[in-house]
mmCIF file of N, CA and C in Angstrom:
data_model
loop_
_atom_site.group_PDB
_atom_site.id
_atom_site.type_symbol
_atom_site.label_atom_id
_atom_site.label_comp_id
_atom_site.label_asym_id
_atom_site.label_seq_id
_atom_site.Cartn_x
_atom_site.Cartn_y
_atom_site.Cartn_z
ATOM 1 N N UNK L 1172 -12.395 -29.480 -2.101
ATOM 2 C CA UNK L 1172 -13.745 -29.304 -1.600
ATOM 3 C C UNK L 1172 -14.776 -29.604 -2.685
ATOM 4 N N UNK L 1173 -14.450 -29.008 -3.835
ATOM 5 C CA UNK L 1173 -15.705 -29.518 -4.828
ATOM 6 C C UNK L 1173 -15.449 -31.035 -4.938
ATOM 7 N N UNK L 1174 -14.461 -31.855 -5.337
ATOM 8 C CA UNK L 1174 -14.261 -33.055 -5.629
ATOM 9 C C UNK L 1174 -15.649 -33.909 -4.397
ATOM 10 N N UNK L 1175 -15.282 -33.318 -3.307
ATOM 11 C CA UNK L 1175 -15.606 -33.943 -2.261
ATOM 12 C C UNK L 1175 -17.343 -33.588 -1.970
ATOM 13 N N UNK L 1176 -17.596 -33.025 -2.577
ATOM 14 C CA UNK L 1176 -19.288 -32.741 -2.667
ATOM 15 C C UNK L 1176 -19.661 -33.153 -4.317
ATOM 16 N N UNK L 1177 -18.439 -33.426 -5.033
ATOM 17 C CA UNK L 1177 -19.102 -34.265 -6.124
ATOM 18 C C UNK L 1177 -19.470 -33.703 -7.541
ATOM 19 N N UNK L 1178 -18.845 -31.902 -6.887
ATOM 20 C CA UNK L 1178 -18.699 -31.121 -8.538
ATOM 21 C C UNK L 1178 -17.713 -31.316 -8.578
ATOM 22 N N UNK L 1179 -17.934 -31.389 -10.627
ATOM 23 C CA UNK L 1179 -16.761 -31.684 -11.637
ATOM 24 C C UNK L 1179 -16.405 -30.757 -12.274
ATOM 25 N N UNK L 1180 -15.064 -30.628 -12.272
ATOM 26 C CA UNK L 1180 -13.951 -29.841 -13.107
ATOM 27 C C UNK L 1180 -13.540 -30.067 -14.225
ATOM 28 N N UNK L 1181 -13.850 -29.301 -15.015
ATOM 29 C CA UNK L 1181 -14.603 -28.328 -15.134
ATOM 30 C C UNK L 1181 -15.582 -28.455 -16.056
ATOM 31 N N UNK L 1182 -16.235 -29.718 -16.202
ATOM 32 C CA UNK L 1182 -17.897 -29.897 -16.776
ATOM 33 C C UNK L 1182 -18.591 -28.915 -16.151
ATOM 34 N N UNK L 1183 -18.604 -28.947 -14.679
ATOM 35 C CA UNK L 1183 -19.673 -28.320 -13.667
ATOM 36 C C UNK L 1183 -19.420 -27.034 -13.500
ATOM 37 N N UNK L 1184 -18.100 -26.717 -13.229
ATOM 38 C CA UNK L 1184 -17.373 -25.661 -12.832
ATOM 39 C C UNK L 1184 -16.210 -25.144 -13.170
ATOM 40 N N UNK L 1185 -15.474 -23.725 -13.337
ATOM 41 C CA UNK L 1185 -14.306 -23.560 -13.955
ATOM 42 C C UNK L 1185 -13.894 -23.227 -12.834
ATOM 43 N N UNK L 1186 -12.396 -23.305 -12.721
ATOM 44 C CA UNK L 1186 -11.982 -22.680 -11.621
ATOM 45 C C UNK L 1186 -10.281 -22.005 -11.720
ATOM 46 N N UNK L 1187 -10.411 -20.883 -11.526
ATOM 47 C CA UNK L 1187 -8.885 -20.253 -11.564
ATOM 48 C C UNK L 1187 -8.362 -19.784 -10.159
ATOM 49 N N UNK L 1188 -7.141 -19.408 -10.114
ATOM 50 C CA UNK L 1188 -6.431 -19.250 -9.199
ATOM 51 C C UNK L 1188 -5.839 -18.049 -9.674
ATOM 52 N N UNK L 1189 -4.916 -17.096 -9.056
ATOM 53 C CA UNK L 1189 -4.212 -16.300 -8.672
ATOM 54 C C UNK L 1189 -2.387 -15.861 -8.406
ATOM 55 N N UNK L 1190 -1.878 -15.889 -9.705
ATOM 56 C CA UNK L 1190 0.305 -15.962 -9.455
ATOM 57 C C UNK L 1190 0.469 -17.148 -10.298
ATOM 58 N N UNK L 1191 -0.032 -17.850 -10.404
ATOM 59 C CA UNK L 1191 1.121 -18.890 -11.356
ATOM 60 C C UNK L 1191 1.791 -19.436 -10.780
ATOM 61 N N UNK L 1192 1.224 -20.204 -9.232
ATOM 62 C CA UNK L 1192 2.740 -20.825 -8.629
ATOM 63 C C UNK L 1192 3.131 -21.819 -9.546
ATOM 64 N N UNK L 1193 4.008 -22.488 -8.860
ATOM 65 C CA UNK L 1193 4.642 -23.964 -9.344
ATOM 66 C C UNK L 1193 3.378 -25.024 -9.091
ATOM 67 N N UNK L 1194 2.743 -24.860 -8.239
ATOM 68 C CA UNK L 1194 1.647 -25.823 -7.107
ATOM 69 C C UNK L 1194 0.505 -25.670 -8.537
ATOM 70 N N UNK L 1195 0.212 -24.456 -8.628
ATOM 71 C CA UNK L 1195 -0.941 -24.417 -9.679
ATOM 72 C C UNK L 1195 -0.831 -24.803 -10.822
ATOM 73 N N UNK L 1196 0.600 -24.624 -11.541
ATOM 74 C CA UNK L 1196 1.032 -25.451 -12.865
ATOM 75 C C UNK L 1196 1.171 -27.138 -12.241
ATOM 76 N N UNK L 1197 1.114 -27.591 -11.417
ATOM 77 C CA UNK L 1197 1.554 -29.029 -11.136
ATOM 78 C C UNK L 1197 0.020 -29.673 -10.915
ATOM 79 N N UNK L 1198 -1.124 -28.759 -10.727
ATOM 80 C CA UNK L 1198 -2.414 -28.834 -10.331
ATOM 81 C C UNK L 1198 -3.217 -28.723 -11.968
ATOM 82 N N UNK L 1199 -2.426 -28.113 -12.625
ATOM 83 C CA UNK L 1199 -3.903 -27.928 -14.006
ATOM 84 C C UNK L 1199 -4.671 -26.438 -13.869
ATOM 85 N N UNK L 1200 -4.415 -26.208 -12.754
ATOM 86 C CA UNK L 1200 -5.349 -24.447 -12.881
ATOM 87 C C UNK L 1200 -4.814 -23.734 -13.381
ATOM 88 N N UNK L 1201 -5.829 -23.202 -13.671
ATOM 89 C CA UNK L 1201 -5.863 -22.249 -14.483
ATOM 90 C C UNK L 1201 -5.845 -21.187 -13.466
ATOM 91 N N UNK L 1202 -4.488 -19.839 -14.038
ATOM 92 C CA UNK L 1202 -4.600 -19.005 -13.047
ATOM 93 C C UNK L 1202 -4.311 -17.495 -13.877
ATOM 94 N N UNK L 1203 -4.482 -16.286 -13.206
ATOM 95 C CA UNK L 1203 -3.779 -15.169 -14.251
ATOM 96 C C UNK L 1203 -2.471 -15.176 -13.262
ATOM 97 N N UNK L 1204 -1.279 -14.908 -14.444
ATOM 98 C CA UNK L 1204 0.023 -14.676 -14.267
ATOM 99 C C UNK L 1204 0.123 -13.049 -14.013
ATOM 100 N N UNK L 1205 1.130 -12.756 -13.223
ATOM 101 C CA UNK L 1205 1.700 -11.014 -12.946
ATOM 102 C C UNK L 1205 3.153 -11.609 -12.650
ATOM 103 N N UNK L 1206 3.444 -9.999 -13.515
ATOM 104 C CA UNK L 1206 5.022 -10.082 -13.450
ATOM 105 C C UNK L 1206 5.314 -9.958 -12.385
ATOM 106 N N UNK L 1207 5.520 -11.060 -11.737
ATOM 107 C CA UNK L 1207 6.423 -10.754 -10.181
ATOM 108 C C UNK L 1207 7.286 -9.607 -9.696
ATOM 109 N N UNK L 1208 8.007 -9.750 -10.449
ATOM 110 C CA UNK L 1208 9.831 -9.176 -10.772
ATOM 111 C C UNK L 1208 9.553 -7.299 -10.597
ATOM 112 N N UNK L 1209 8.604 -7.725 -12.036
ATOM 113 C CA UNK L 1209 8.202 -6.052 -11.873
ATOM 114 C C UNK L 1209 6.832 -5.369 -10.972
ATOM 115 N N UNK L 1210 6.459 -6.100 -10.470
ATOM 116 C CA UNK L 1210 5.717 -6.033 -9.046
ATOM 117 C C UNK L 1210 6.616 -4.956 -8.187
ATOM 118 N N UNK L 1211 7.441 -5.736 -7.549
ATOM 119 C CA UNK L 1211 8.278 -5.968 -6.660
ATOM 120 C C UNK L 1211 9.127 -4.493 -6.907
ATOM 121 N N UNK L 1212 9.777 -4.005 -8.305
ATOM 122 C CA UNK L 1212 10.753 -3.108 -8.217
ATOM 123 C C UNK L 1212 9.445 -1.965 -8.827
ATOM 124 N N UNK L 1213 7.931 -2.061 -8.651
ATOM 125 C CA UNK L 1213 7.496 -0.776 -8.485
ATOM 126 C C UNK L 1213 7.225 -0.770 -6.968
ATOM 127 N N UNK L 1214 7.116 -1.680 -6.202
ATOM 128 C CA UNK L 1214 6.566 -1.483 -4.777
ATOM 129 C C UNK L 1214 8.005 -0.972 -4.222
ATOM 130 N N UNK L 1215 9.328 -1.401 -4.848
ATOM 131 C CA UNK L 1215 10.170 -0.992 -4.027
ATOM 132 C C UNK L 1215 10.130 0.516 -4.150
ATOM 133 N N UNK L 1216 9.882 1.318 -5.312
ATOM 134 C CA UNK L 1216 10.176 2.336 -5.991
ATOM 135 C C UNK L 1216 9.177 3.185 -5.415
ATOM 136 N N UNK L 1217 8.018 2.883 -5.305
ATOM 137 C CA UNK L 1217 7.178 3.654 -4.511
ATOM 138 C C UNK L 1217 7.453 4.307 -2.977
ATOM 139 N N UNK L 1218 7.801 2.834 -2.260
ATOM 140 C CA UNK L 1218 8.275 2.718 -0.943
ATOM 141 C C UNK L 1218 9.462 3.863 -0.758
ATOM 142 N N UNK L 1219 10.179 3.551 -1.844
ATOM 143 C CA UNK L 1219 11.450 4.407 -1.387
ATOM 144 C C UNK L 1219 11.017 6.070 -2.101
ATOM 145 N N UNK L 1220 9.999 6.229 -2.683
ATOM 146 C CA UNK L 1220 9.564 7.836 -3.041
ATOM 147 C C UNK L 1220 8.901 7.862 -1.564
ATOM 148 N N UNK L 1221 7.989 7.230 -1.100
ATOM 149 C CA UNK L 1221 7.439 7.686 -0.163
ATOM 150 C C UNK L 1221 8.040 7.899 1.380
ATOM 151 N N UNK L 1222 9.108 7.026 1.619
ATOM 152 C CA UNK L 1222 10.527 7.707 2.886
ATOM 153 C C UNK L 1222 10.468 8.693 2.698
ATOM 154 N N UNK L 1223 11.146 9.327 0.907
ATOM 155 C CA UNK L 1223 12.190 10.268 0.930
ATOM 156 C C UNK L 1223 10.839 11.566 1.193
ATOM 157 N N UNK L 1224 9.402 11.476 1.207
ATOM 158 C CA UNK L 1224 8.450 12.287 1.330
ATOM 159 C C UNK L 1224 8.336 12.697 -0.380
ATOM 160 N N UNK L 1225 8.337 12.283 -1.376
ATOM 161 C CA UNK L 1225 8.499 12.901 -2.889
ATOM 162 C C UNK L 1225 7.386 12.275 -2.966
ATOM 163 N N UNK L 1226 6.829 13.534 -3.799
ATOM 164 C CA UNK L 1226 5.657 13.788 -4.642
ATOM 165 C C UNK L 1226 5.948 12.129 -5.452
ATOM 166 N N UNK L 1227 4.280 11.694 -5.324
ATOM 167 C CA UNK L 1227 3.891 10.568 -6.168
ATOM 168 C C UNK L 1227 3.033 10.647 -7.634
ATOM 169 N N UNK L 1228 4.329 10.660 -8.562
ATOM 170 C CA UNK L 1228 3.673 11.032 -10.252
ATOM 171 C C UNK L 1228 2.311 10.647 -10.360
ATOM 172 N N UNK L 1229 2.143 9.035 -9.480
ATOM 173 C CA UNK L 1229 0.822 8.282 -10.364
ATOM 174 C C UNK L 1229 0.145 7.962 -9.167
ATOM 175 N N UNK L 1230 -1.134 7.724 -9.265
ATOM 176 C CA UNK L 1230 -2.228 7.332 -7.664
ATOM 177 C C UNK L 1230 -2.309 6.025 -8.395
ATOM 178 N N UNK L 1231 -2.225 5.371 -9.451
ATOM 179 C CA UNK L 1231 -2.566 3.568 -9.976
ATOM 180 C C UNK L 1231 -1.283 3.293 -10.854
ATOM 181 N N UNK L 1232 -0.890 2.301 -10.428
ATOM 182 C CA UNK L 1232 -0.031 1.285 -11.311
ATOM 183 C C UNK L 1232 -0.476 0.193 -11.514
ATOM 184 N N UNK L 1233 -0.556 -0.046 -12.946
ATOM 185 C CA UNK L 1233 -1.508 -0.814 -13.574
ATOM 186 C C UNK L 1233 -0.048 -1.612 -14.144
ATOM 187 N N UNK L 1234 -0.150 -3.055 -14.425
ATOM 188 C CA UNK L 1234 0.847 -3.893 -14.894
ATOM 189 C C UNK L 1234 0.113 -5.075 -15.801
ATOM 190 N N UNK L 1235 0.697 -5.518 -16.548
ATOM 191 C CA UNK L 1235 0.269 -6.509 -17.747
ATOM 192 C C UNK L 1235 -0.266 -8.241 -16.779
ATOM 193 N N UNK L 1236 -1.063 -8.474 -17.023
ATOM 194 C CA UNK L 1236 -1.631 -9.630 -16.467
ATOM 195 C C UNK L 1236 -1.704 -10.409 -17.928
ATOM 196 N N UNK L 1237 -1.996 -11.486 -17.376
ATOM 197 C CA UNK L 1237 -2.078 -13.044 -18.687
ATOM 198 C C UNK L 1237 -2.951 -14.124 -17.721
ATOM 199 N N UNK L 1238 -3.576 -14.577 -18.535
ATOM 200 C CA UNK L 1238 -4.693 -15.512 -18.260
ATOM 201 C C UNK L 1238 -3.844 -16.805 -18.763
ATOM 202 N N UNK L 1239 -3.647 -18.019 -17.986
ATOM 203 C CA UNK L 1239 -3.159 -19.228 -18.336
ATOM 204 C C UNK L 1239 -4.408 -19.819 -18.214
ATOM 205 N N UNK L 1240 -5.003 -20.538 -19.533
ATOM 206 C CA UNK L 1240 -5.764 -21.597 -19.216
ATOM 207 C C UNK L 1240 -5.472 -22.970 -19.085
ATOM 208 N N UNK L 1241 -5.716 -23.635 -17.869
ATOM 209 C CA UNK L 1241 -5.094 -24.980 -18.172
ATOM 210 C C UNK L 1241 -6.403 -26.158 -17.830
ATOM 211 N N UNK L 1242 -6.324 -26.932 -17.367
ATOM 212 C CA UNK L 1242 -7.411 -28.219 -17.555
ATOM 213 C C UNK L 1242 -8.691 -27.895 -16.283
ATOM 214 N N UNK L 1243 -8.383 -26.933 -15.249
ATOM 215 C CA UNK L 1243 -9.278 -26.529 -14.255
ATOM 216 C C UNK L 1243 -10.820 -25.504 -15.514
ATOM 217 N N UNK L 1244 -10.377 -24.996 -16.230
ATOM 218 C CA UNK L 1244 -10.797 -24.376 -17.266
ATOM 219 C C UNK L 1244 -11.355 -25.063 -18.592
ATOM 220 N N UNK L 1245 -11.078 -26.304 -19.085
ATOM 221 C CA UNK L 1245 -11.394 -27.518 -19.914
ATOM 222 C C UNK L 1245 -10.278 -26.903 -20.584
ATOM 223 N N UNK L 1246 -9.289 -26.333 -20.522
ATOM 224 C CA UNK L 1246 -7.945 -26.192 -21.052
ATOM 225 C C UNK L 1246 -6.567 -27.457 -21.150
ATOM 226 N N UNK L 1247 -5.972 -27.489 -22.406
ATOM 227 C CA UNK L 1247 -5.067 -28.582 -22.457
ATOM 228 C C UNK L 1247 -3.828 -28.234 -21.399
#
């Protein structure tokens, strides 16, 4: 959509994305990375405290994020 109205990436504009697919590394964006993996085995871990009805230690789970800059960003 910007290409197509004629803003430039990223003279004009920066632009990031969201996971780190494969699509976004094959694209140049720049995106923040999350640990998938460990996503996944706190949502399971939650899920399965909250069946069994058990008290929930924490109200936020906070996990390590990373900023990839790549050429959407004027990044190499």
């Amino acid at each position: 959509a910007l290409r197509e109205t004629g803003i430039q990436v990223p003279d004009q504009v920066a632009v990031v994305g969201f996971d780190d697919s494969l699509g976004a590394r094959w694209l140049g964006l720049s995106t923040v990375r999350i640990p998938m993996r460990e996503l996944g085995g706190q949502a399971a871990r939650l899920a399965l405290r909250l069946a069994r009805k058990e008290a929930l230690e924490e109200s936020l789970v906070q996990l390590p994020l990373e900023l990839v800059v790549r050429q959407t960003c004027g990044g190499v």
